[in-house]
mmCIF file of C-alpha atoms in Angstrom:
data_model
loop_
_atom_site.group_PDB
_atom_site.id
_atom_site.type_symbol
_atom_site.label_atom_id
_atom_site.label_comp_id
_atom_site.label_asym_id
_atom_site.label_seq_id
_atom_site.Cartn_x
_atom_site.Cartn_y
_atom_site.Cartn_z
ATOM 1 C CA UNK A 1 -43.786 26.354 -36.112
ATOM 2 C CA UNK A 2 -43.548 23.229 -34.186
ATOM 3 C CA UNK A 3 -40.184 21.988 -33.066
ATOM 4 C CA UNK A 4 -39.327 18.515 -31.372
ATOM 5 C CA UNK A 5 -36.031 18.122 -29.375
ATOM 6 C CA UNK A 6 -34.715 14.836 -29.002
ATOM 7 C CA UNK A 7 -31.980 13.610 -26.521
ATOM 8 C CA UNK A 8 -31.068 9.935 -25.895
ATOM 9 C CA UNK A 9 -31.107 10.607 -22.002
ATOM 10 C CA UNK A 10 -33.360 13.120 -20.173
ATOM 11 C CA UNK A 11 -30.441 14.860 -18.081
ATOM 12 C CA UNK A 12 -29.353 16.215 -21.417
ATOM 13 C CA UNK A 13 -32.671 17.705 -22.330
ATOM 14 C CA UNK A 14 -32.522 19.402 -19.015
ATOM 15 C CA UNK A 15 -29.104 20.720 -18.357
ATOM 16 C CA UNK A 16 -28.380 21.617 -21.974
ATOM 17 C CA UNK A 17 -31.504 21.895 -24.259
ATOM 18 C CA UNK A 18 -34.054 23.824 -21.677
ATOM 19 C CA UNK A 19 -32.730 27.096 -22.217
ATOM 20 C CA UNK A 20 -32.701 26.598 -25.940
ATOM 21 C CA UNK A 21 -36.659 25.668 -25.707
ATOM 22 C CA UNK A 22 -37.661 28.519 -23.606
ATOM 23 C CA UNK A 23 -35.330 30.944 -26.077
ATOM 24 C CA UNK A 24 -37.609 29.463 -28.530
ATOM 25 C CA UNK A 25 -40.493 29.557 -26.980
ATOM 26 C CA UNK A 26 -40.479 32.972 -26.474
ATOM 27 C CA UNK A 27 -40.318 33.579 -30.252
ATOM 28 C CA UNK A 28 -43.162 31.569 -30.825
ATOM 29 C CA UNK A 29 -42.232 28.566 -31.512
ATOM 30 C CA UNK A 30 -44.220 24.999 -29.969
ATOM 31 C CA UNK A 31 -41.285 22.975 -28.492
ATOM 32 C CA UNK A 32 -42.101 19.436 -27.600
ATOM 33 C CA UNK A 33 -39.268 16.823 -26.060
ATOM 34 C CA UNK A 34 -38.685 13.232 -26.813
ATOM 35 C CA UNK A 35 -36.414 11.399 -24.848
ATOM 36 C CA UNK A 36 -35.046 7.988 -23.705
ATOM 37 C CA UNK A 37 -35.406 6.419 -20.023
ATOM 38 C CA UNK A 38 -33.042 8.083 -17.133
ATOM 39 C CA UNK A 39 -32.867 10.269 -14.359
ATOM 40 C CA UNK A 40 -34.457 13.745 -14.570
ATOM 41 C CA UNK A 41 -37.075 12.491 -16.449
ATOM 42 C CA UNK A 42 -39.498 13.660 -13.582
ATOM 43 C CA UNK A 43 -37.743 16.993 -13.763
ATOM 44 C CA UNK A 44 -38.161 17.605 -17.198
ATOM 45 C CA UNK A 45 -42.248 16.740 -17.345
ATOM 46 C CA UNK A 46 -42.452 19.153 -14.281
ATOM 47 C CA UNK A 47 -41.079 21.934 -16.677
ATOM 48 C CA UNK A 48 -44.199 21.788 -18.227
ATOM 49 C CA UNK A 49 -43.311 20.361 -21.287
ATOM 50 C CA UNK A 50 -44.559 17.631 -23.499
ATOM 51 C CA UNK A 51 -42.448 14.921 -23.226
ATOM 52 C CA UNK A 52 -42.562 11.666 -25.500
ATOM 53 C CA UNK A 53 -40.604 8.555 -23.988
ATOM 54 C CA UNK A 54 -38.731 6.720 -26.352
ATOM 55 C CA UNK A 55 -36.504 3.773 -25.689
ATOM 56 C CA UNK A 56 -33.306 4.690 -27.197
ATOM 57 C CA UNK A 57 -30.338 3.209 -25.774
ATOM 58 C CA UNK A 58 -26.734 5.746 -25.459
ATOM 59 C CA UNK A 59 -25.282 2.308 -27.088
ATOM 60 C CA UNK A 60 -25.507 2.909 -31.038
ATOM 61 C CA UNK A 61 -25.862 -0.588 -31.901
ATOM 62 C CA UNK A 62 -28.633 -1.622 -29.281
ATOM 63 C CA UNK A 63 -31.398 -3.313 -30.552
ATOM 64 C CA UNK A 64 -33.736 -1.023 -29.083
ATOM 65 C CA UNK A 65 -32.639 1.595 -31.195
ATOM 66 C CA UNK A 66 -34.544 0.170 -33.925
ATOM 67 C CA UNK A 67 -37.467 -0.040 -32.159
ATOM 68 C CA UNK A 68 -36.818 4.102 -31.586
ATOM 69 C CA UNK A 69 -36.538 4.707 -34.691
ATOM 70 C CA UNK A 70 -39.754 3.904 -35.376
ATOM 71 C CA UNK A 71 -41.858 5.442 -32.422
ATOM 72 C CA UNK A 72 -39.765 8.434 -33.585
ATOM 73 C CA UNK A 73 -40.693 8.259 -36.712
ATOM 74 C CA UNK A 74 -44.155 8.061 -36.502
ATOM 75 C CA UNK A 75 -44.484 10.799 -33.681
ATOM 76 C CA UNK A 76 -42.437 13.116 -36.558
ATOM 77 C CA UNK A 77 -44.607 11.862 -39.156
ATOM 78 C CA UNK A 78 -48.242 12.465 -36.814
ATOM 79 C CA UNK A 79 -46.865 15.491 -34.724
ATOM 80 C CA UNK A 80 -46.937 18.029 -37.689
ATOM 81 C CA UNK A 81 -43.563 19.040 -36.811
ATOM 82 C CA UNK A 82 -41.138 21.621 -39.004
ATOM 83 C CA UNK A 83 -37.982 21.216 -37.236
ATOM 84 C CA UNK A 84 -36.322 17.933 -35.411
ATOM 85 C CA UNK A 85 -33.157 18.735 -33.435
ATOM 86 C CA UNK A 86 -31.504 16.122 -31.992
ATOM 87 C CA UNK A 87 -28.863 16.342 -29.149
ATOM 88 C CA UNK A 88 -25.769 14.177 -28.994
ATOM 89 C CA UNK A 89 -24.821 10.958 -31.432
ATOM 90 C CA UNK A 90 -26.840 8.478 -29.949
ATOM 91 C CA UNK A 91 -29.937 10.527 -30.529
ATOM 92 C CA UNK A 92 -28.951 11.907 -33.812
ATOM 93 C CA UNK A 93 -28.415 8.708 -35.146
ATOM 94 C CA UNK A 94 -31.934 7.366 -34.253
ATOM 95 C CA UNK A 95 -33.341 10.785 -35.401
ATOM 96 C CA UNK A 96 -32.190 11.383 -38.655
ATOM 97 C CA UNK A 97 -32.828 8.055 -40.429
ATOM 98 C CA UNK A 98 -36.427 8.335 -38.616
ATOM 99 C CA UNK A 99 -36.844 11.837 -40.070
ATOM 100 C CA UNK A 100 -36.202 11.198 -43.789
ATOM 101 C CA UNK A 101 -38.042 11.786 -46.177
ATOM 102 C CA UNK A 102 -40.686 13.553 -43.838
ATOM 103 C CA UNK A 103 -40.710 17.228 -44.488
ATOM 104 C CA UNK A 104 -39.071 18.503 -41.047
ATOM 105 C CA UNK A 105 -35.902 20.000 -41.131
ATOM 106 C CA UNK A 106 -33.066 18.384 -39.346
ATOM 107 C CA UNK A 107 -30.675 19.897 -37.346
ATOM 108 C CA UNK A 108 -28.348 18.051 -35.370
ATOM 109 C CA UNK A 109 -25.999 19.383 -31.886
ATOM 110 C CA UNK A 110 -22.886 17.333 -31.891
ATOM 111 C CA UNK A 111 -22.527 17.847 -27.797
ATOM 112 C CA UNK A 112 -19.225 15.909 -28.136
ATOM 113 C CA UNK A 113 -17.482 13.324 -30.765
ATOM 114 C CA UNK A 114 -15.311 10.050 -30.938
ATOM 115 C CA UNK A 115 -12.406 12.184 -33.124
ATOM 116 C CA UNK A 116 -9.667 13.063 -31.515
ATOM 117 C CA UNK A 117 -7.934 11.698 -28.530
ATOM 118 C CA UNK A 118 -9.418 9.234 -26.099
ATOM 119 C CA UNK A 119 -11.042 6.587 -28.360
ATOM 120 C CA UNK A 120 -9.994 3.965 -30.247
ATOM 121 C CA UNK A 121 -9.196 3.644 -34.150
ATOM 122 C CA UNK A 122 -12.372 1.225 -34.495
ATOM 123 C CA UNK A 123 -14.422 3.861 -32.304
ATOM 124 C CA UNK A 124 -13.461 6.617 -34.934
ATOM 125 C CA UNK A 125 -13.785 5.179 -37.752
ATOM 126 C CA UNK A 126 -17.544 4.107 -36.885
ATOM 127 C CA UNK A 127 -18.506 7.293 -35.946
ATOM 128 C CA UNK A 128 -17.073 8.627 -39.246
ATOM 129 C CA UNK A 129 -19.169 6.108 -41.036
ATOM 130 C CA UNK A 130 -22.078 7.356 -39.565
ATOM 131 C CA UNK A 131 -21.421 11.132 -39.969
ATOM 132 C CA UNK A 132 -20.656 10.401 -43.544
ATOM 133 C CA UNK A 133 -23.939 8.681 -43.929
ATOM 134 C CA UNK A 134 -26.249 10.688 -41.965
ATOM 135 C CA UNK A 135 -24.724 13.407 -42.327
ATOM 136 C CA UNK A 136 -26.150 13.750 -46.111
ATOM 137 C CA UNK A 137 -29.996 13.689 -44.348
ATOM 138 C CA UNK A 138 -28.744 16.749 -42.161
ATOM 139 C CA UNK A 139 -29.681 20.424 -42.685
ATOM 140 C CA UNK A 140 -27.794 21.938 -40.434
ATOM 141 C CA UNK A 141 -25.139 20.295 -37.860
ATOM 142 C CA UNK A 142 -23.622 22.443 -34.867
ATOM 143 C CA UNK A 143 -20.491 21.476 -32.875
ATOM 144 C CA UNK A 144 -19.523 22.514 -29.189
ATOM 145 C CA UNK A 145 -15.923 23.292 -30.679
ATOM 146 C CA UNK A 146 -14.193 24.060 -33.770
ATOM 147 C CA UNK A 147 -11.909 21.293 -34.087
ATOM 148 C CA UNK A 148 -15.199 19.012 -34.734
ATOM 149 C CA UNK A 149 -16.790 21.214 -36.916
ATOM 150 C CA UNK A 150 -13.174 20.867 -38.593
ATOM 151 C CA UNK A 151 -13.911 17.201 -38.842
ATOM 152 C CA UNK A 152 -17.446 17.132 -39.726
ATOM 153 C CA UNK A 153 -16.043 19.005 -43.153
ATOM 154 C CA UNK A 154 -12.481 17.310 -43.775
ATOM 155 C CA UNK A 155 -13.651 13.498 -42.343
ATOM 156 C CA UNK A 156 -17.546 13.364 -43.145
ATOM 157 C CA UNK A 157 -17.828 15.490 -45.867
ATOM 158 C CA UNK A 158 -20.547 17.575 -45.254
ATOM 159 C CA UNK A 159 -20.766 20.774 -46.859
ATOM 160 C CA UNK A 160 -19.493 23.915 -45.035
ATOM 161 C CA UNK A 161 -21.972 25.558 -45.038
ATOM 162 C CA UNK A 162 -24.060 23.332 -43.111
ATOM 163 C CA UNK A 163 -21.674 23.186 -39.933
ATOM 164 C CA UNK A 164 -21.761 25.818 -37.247
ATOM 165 C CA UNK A 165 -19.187 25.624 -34.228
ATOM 166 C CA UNK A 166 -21.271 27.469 -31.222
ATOM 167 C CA UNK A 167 -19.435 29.377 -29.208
ATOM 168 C CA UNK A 168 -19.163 28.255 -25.089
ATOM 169 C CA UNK A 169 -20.332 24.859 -25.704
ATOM 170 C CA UNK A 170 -23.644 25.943 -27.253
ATOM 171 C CA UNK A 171 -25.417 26.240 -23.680
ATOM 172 C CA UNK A 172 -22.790 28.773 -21.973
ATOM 173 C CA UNK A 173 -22.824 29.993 -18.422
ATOM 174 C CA UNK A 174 -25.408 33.165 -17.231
ATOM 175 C CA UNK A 175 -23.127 34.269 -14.147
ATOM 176 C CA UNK A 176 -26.101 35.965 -12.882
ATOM 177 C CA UNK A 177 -28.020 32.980 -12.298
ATOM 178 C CA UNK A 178 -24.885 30.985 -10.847
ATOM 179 C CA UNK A 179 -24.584 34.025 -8.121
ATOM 180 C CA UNK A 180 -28.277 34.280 -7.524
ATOM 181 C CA UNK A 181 -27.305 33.674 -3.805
ATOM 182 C CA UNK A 182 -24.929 36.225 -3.291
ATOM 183 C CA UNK A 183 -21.226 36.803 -4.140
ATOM 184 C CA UNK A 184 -18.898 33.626 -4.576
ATOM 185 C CA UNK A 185 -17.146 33.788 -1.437
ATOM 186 C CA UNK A 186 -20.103 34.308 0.876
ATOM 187 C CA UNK A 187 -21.346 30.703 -1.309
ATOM 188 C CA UNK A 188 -17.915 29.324 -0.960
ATOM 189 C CA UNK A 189 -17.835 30.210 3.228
ATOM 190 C CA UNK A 190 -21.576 28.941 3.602
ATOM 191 C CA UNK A 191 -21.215 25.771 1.894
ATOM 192 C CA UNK A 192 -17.749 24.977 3.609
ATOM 193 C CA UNK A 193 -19.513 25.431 6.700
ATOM 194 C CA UNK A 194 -22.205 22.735 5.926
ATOM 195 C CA UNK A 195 -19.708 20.365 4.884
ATOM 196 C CA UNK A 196 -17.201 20.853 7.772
ATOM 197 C CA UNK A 197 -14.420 22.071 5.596
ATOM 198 C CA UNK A 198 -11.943 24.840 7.263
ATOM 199 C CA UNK A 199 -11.982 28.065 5.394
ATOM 200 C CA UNK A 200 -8.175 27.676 4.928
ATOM 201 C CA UNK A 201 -7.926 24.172 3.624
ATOM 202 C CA UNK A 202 -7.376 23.408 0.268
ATOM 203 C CA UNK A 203 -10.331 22.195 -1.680
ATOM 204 C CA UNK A 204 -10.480 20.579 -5.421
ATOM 205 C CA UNK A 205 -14.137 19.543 -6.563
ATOM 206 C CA UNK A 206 -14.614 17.472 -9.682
ATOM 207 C CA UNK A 207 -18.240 17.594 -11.097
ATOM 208 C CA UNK A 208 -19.235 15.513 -13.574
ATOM 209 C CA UNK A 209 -19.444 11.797 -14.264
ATOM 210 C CA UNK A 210 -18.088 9.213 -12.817
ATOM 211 C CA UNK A 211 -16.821 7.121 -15.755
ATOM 212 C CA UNK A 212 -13.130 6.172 -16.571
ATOM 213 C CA UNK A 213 -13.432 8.258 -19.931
ATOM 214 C CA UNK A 214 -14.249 11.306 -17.375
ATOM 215 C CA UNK A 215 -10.355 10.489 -16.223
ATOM 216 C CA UNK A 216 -11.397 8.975 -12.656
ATOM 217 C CA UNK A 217 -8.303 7.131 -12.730
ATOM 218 C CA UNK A 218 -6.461 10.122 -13.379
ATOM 219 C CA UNK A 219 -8.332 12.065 -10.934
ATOM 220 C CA UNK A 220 -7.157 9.465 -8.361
ATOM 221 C CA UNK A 221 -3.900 9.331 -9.327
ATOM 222 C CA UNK A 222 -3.294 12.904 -9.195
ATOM 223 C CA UNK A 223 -5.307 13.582 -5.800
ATOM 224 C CA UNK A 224 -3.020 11.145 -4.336
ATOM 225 C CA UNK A 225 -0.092 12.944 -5.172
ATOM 226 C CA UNK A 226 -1.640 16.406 -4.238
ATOM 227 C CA UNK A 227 -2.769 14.340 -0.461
ATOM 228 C CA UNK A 228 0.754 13.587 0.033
ATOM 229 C CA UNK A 229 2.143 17.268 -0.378
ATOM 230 C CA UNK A 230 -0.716 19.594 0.513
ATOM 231 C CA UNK A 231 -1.630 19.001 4.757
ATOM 232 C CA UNK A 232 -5.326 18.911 4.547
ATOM 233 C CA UNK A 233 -6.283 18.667 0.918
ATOM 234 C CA UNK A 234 -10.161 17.807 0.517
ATOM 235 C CA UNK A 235 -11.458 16.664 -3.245
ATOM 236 C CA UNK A 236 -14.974 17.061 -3.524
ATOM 237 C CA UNK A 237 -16.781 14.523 -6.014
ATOM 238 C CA UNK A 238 -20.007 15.529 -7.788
ATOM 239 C CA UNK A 239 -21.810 13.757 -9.686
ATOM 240 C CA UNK A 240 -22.309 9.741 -10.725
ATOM 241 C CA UNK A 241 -22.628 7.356 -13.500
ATOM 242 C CA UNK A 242 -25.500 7.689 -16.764
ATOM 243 C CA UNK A 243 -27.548 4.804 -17.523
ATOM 244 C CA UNK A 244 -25.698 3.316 -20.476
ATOM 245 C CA UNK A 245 -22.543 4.554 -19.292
ATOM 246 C CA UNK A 246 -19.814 2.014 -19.183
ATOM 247 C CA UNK A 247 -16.660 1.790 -16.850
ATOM 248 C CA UNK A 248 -18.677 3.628 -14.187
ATOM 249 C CA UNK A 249 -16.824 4.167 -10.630
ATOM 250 C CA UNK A 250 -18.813 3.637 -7.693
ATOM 251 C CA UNK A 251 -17.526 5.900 -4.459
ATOM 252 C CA UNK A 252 -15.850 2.436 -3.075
ATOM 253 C CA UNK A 253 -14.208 2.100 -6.804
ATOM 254 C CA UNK A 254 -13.022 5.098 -6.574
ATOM 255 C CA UNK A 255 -12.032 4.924 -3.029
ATOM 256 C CA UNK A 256 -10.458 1.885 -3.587
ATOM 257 C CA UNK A 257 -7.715 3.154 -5.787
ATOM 258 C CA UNK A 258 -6.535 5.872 -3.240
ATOM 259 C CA UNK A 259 -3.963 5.091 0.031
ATOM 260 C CA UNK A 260 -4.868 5.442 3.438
ATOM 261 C CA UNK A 261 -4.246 9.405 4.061
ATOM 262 C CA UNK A 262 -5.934 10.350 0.396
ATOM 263 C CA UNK A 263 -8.766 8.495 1.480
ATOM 264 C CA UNK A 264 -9.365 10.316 4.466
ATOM 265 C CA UNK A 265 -9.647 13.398 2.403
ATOM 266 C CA UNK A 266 -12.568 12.728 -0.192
ATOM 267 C CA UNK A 267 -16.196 13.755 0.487
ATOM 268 C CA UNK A 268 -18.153 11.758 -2.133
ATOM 269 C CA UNK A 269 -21.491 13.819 -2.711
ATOM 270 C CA UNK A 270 -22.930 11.793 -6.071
ATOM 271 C CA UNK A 271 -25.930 13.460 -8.091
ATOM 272 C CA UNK A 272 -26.459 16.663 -6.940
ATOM 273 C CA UNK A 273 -29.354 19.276 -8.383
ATOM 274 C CA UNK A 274 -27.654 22.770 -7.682
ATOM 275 C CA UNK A 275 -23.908 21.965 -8.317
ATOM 276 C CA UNK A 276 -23.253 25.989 -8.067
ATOM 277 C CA UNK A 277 -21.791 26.029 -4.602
ATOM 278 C CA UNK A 278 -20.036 23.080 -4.882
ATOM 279 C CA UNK A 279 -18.086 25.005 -7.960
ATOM 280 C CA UNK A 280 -17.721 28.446 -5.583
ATOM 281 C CA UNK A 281 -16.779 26.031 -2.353
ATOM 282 C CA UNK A 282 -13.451 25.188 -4.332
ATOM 283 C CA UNK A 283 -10.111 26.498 -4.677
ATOM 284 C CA UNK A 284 -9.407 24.495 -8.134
ATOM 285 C CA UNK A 285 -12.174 22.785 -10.642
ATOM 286 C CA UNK A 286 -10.571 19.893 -12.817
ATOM 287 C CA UNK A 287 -11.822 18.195 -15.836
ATOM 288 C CA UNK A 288 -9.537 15.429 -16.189
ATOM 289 C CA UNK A 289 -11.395 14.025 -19.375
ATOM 290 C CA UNK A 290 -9.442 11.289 -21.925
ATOM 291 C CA UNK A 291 -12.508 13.176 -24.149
ATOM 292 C CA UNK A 292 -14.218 16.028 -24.030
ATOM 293 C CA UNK A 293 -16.607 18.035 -26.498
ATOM 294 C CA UNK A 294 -16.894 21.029 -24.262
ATOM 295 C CA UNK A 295 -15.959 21.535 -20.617
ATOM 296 C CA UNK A 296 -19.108 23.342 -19.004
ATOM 297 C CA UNK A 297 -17.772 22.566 -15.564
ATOM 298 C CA UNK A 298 -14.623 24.601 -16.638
ATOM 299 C CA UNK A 299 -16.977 27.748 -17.522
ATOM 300 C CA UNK A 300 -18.844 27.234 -14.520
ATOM 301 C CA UNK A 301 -15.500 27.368 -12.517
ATOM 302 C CA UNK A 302 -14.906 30.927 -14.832
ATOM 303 C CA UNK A 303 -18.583 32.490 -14.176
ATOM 304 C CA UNK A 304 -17.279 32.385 -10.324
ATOM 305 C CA UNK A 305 -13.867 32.972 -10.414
ATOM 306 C CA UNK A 306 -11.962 29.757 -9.779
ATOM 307 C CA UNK A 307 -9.307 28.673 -11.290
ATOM 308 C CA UNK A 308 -9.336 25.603 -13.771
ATOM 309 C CA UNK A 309 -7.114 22.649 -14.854
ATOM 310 C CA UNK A 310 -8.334 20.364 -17.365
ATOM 311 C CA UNK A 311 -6.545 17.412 -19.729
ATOM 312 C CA UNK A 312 -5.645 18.231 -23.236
ATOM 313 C CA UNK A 313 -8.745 17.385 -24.753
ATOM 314 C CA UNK A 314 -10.776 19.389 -27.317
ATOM 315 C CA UNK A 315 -13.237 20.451 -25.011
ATOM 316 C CA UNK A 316 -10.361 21.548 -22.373
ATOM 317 C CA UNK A 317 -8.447 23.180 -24.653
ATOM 318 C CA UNK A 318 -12.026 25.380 -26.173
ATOM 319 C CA UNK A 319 -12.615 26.347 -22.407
ATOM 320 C CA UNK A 320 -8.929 27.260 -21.371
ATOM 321 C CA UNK A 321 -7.643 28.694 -23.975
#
């Protein structure tokens, strides 16, 4: 059985959807990838897979996503694929209207949604459109948390039986491979060392991206306050802005919107490949998210033992509580 994975970006193919086409592979199934422009791109051909580029923009109403649509739909239709599973809204709303009508079975992994806190009533009430829709054209629809699987029943309609909440966030943590280096406080003293931090100082490291809906402002906000009470405070910052992502902060946005002393305190680190001892190198992960559909980062922080704060989103609240 052939199966085609679709994501709108190639970072999501690669943090999330690998481990899914290896499980997969492994029980005989052909996996192939298709996938919009973006970093990791490389990374994701060098895993040996076949990768088809498609130019599918994370904006739903780009232009481009028409033209998508259609190289997707004639790969589907010449590939002689069973099953299309697309990752994520932007790619599930090219996929499915490119997949109708075709044969292939469509299954769809809701990695996060516009319900709930954090967007706007407009924002909503598209993406309920769409779900409503689409969601008729879908065989099987999972969700990263049970309040949007909630949603995709009482809001879109779609039959109960056709929406799955996975538990941990559908891609979950292996602790073995995030202390494939040795115990979490030899990481945490080895990477302190390379980045100059004192084994007693406090350290908070945020990893993830750098977009106001990822609660930079917060973040800022709340590091300031934590500068001004806590004598040698560090924040670590991992990570850095999508293509397609709007509101991004740069390091000198960010930067920008802490005093003096705060300032002092921040080592800026961007895109990193192996955030693991970043995670283990901290006292305290935070997600401060305005919206969330699961917060890996916040299992990460479990599968080595540090402690977690997040913002009341639905992806906090599936991690913490």
């Amino acid at each position: 059985m052939r199966v085609l994975q679709v994501t709108a970006i190639p970072v999501t193919a690669v943090r999330f959807v690998v481990p899914l086409a290896r499980a997969l592979e492994d029980a005989g199934f052909e996996v192939e990838f298709a996938t919009g422009p973006g970093r990791w791109l490389d990374s994701l051909e060098a895993l040996g897979y076949c990768v088809h580029r498609l130019p599918i923009s994370r904006n739903l109403l780009a232009w481009r996503n028409l033209h998508a649509k259609g190289a997707l739909r004639s790969l589907i239709r010449g590939g002689g694929f069973q099953v299309v599973h697309a990752h994520t809204p932007a790619a599930a709303a090219v996929t499915r209207p490119a997949a109708r009508g075709l044969g292939a079975r469509t299954l769809y992994t809701m990695h996060g949604s516009a319900w709930g806190q954090g967007a706007s009533g407009v924002g909503q009430a598209l993406f309920t459109a769409i779900e409503r829709w689409q969601g008729r054209w879908t065989d099987l629809i999972f969700t990263v948390n049970a309040e949007d699987a909630a949603d995709c029943v009482g809001r879109a309609g779609m039959r109960e039986d056709r929406v799955c909440a996975l538990p941990a966030g559908g891609a979950g943590v292996a602790p073995e491979f995030f202390l494939d280096e040795g115990s979490a406080d030899s990481l945490r003293d080895r990477t302190r060392r390379l980045l100059g931090i004192a084994s007693e100082q406090r350290v908070v490291s945020y990893i993830g991206r750098t977009t106001a809906a990822k609660g930079m402002g917060t973040l800022a906000g709340a590091f300031e306050s934590v500068a001004e009470r806590e004598e040698g405070a560090m924040l670590l910052v991992v990570g850095g802005a999508l293509e397609g992502d709007r509101d991004a902060y740069s390091r000198e946005r960010f930067l920008g919107a802490l005093g003096e002393r705060a300032r002092q305190r921040v080592i800026w680190l961007g895109f990193q490949e192996r955030v693991v001892p970043l995670a283990a190198a901290a006292d305290l992960v935070v997600l401060p998210s305005l919206r969330e559909g699961f917060g890996m980062s916040l299992a990460e922080a479990a599968a080595l033992g540090r402690p977690a704060v997040a913002t009341d989103t639905r992806g906090g609240r599936a991690v913490i509580e």
